[in-house]
Short mmCIF file of C-alpha atoms in Angstrom, two decimals:
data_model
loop_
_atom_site.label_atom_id
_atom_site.label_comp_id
_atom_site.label_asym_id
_atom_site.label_seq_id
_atom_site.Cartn_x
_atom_site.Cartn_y
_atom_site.Cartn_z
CA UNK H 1 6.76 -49.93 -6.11
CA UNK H 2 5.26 -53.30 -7.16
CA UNK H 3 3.52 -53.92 -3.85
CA UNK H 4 0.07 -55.86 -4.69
CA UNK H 5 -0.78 -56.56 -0.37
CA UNK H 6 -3.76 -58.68 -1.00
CA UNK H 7 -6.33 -56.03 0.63
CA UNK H 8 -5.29 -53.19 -1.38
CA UNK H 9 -5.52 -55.89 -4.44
CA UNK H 10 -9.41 -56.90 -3.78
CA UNK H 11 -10.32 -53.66 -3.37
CA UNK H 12 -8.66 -52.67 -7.18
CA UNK H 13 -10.00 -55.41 -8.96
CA UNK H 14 -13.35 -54.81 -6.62
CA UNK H 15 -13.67 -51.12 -8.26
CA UNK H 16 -12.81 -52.35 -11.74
CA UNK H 17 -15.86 -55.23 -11.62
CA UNK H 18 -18.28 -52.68 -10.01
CA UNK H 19 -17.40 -50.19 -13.20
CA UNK H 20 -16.55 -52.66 -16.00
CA UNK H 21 -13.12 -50.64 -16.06
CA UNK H 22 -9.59 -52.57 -16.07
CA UNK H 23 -6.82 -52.67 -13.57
CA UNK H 24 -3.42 -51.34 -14.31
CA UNK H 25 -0.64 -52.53 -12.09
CA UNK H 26 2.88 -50.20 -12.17
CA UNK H 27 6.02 -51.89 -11.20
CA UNK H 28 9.02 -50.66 -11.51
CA UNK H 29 12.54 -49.94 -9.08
CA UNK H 30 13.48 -46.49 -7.98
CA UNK H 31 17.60 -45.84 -8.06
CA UNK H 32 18.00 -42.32 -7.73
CA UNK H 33 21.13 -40.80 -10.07
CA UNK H 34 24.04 -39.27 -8.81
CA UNK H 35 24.80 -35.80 -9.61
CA UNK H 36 25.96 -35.69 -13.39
CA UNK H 37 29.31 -35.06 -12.28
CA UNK H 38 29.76 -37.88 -9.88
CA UNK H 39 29.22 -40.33 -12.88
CA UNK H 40 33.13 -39.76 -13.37
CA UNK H 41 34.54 -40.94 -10.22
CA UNK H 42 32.41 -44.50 -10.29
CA UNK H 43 34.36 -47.36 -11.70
CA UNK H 44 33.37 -48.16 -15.33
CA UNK H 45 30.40 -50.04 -16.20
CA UNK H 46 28.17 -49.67 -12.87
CA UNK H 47 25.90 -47.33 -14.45
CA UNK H 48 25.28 -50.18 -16.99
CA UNK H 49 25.26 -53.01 -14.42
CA UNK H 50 22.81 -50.63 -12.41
CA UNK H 51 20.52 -50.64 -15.46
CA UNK H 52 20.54 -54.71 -15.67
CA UNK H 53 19.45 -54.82 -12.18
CA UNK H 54 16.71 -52.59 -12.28
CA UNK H 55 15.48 -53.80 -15.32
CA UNK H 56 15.55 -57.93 -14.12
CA UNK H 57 14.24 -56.55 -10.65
CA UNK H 58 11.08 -54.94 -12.65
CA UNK H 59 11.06 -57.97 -14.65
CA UNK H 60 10.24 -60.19 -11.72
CA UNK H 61 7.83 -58.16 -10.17
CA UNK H 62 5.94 -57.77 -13.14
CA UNK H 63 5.55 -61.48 -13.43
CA UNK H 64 4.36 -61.72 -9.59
CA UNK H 65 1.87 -59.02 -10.19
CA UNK H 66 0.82 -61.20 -13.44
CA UNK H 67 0.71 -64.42 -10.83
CA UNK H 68 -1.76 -61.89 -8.39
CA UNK H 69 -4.05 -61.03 -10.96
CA UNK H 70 -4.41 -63.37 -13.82
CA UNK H 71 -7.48 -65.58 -11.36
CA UNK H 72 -9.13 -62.07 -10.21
CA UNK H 73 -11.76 -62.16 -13.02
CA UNK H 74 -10.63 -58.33 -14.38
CA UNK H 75 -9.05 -56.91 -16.96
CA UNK H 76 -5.57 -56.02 -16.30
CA UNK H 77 -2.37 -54.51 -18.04
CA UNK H 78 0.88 -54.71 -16.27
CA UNK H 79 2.85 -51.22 -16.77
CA UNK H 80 6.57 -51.58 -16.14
CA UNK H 81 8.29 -48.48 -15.70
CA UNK H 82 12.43 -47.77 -17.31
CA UNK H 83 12.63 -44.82 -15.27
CA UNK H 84 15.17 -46.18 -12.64
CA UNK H 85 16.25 -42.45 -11.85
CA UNK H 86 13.39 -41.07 -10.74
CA UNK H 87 11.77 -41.52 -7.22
CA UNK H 88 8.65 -43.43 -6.54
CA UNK H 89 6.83 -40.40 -6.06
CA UNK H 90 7.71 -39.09 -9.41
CA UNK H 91 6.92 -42.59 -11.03
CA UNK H 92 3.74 -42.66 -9.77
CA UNK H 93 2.62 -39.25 -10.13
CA UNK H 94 3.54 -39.30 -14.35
CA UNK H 95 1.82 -42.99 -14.64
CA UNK H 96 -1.06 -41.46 -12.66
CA UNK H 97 -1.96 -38.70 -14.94
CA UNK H 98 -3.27 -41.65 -17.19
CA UNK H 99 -6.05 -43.25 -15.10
CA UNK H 100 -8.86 -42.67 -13.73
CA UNK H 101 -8.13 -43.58 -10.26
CA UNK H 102 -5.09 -44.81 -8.67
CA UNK H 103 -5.32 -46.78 -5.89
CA UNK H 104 -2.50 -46.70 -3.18
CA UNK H 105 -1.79 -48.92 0.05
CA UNK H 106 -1.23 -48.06 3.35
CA UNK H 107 0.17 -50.08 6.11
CA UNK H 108 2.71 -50.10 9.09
CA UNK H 109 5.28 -50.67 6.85
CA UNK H 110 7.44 -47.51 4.82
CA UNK H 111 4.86 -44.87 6.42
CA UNK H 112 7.26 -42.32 5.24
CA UNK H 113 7.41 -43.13 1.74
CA UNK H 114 3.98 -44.15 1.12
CA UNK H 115 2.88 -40.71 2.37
CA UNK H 116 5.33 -38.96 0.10
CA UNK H 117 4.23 -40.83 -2.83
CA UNK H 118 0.33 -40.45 -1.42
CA UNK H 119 1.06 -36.33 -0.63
CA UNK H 120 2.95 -36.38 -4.61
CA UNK H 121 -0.09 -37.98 -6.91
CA UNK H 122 -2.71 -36.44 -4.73
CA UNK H 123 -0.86 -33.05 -5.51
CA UNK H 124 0.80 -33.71 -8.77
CA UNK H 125 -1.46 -36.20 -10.72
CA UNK H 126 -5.05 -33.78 -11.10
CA UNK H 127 -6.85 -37.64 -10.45
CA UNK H 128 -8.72 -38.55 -7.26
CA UNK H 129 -6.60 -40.97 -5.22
CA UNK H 130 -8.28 -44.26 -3.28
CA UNK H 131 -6.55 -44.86 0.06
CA UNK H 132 -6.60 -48.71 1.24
CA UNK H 133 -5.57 -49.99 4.57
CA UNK H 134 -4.25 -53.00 5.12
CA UNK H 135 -7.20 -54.63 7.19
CA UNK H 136 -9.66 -53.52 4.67
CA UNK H 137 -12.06 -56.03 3.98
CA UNK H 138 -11.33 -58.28 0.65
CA UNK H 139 -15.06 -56.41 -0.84
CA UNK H 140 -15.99 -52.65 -1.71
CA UNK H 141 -19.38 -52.09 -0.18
CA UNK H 142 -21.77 -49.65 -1.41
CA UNK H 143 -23.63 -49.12 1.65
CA UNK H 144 -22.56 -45.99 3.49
CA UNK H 145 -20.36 -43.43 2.73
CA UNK H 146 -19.01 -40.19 4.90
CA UNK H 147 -18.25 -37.56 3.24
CA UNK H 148 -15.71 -35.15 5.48
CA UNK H 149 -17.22 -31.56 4.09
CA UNK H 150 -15.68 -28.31 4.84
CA UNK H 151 -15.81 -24.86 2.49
CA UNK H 152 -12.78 -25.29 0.58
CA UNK H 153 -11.78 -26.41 -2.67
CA UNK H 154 -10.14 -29.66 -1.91
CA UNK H 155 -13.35 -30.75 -0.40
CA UNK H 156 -15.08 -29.61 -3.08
CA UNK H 157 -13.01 -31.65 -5.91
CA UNK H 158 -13.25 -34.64 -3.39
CA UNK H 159 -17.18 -34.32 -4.22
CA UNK H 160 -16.99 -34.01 -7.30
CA UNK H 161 -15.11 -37.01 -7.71
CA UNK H 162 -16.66 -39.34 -5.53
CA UNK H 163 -19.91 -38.72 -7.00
CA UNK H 164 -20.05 -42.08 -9.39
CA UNK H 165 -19.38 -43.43 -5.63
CA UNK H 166 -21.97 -41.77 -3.99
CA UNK H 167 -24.92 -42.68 -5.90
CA UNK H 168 -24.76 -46.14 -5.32
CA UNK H 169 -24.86 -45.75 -1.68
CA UNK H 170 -27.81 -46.41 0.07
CA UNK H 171 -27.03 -43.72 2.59
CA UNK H 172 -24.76 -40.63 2.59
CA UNK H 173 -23.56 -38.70 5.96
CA UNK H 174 -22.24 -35.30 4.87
CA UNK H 175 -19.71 -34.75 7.98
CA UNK H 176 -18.44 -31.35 9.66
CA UNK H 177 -16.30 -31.74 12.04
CA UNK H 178 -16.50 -27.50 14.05
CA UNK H 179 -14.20 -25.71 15.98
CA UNK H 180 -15.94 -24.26 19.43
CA UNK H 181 -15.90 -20.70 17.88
CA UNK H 182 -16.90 -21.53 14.50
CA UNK H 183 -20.67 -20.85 13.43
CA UNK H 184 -22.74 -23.52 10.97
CA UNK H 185 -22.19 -22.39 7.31
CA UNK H 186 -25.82 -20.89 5.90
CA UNK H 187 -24.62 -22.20 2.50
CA UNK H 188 -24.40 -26.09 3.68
CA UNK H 189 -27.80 -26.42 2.60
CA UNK H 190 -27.65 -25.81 -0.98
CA UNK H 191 -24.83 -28.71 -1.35
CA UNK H 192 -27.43 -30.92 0.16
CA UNK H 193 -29.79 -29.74 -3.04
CA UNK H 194 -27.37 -30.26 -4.99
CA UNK H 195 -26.48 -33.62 -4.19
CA UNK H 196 -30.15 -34.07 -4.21
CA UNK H 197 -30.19 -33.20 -7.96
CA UNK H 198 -27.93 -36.02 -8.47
CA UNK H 199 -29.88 -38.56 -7.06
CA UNK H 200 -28.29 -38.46 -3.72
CA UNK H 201 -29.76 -38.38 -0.36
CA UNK H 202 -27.79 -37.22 1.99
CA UNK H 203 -28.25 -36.31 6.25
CA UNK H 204 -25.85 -33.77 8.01
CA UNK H 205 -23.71 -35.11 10.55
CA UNK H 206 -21.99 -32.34 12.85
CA UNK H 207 -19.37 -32.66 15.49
CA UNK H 208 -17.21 -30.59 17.80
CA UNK H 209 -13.19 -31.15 17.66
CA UNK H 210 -13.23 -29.36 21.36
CA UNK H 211 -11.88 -33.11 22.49
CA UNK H 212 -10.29 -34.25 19.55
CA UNK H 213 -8.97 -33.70 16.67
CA UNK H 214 -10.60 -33.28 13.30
CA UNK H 215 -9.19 -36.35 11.81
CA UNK H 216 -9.92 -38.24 14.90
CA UNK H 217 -13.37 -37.49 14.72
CA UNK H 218 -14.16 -38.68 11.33
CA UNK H 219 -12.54 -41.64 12.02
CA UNK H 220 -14.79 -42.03 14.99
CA UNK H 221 -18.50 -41.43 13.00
CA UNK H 222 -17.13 -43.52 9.88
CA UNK H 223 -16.39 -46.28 12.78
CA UNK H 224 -19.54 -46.09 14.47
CA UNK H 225 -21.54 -45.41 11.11
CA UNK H 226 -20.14 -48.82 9.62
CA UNK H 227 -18.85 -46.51 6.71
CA UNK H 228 -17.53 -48.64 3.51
CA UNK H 229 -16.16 -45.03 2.27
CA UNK H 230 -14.87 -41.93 3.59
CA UNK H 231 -14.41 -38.90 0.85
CA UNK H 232 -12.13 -36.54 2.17
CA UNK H 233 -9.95 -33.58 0.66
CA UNK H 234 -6.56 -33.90 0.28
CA UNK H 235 -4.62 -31.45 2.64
CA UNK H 236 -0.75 -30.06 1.49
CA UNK H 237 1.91 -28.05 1.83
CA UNK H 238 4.84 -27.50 -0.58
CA UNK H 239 8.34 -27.54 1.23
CA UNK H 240 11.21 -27.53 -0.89
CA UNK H 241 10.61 -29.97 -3.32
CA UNK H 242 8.14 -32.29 -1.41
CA UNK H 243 4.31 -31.73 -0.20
CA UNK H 244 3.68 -32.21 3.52
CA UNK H 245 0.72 -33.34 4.02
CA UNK H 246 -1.79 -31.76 6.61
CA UNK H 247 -2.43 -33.51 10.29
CA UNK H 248 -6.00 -34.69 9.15
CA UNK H 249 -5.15 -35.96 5.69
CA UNK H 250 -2.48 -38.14 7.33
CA UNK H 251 -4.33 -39.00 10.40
CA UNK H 252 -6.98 -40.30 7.97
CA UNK H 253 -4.19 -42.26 5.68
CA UNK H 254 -2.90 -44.19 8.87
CA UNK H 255 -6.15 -45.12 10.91
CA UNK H 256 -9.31 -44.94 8.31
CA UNK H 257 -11.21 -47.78 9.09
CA UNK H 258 -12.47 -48.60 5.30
CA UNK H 259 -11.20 -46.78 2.04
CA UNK H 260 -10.90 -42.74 1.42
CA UNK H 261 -11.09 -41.05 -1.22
CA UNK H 262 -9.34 -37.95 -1.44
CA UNK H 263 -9.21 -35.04 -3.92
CA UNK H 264 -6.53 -32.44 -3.73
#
């Protein structure tokens, strides 16, 4: 954790000036304990010198976060974490709880472990999660937005969410993405009315995933559509002690073309 990559950076301290809000940046170093028992076979004093590292590791990141943020023009706190024995996806989760958003970067680098700590706060935290790529661009526009609706209460909660969002967008695509044998839902038009209530105008956008898949498509319309933002529900499994994410909710982390915000 500690990872400021300048696009996922813009786009924080982007939200915060659009919102008046302040940015919180968690650092912090991840060494996983033993089992209790194995303490006893480990020569003395490496759980202490352990501790030292972790701690001046944190210490260093938290002053290059400082060095990233401190000419942004926002707010900011820098949170360092002490809990070296949990994973990242723990950290994050418990740290997430207390914000509004949390704002996570994705890149070609340690897929695997950003999408467990993505899959764990989307899950875990009960806040809406921002997914940033890492050829963003350096602004947040407010232009157009897809939102990726289905019946279901992830996408539901994504809505919900991303409503702040949504009414400062001049235009608002409302996105299903059918199977050949499934039938328009009659209810679709009362979520335009409702939206409507809110000040939101919205068009419906429908295509077929006979070609390709569902994630694939919104991609595709929130390419073509120039989208800034793509609101999407958050799609997991629990296995074991981990959530697996679903194919379009990790289709959408790796090859979004601007921001998503998810809901779980």
């Amino acid at each position: 954790m500690g990872d400021l990559a300048s696009p996922v950076l813009k786009a924080t301290c982007a939200i915060a000036k659009a919102w008046q809000g302040r940015v919180i940046a968690l650092v912090g170093v991840s060494q996983i304990a033993p089992v209790a028992q194995a303490w006893d076979y480990y020569p003395a004093g490496v759980y202490e010198s352990m501790r030292d590292y972790a701690l001046a590791t944190t210490q260093r990141m938290a002053e290059a976060a400082d060095l990233c943020l401190r000419d942004e023009g926002v707010p900011y706190d820098i949170r360092l974490s002490e809990d070296y024995w949990s994973t990242p996806a723990e950290i994050a989760t418990a740290h997430a709880r207390y914000a509004d958003l949390t704002v996570l970067g994705m890149g070609d680098s340690e897929t695997e472990t950003r999408h467990r700590v993505f899959a764990a706060v989307a899950a875990g935290a009960g806040r809406p999660v921002l997914s940033v790529q890492a050829s963003t661009p350096a602004t947040v526009g407010f232009g157009h937005a897809v939102v990726a609706w289905k019946a279901s209460k992830e996408s539901a909660r994504a809505l919900s969410d991303a409503l702040p969002w949504l009414g400062r967008m001049a235009t608002v695509d409302l996105l299903t993405v059918e199977e050949a044998s499934s039938k328009a839902n009659p209810l679709d038009a009362l979520l335009s009315n409702h939206l409507d209530r809110h000040g939101v105008r919205t068009r419906w956008v429908r295509r077929s995933a006979a070609h390709a898949s569902a994630g694939a498509e919104i991609v595709h319309h929130a390419a073509e559509s120039r989208a800034d933002l793509i609101v999407a529900g958050a799609y997991s499994h629990s296995r074991l002690v981990e959530q697996v994410l679903g194919g379009t909710t990790r289709h959408l982390l790796s090859n979004a073309p601007c921001p998503v915000l998810f809901a779980h």
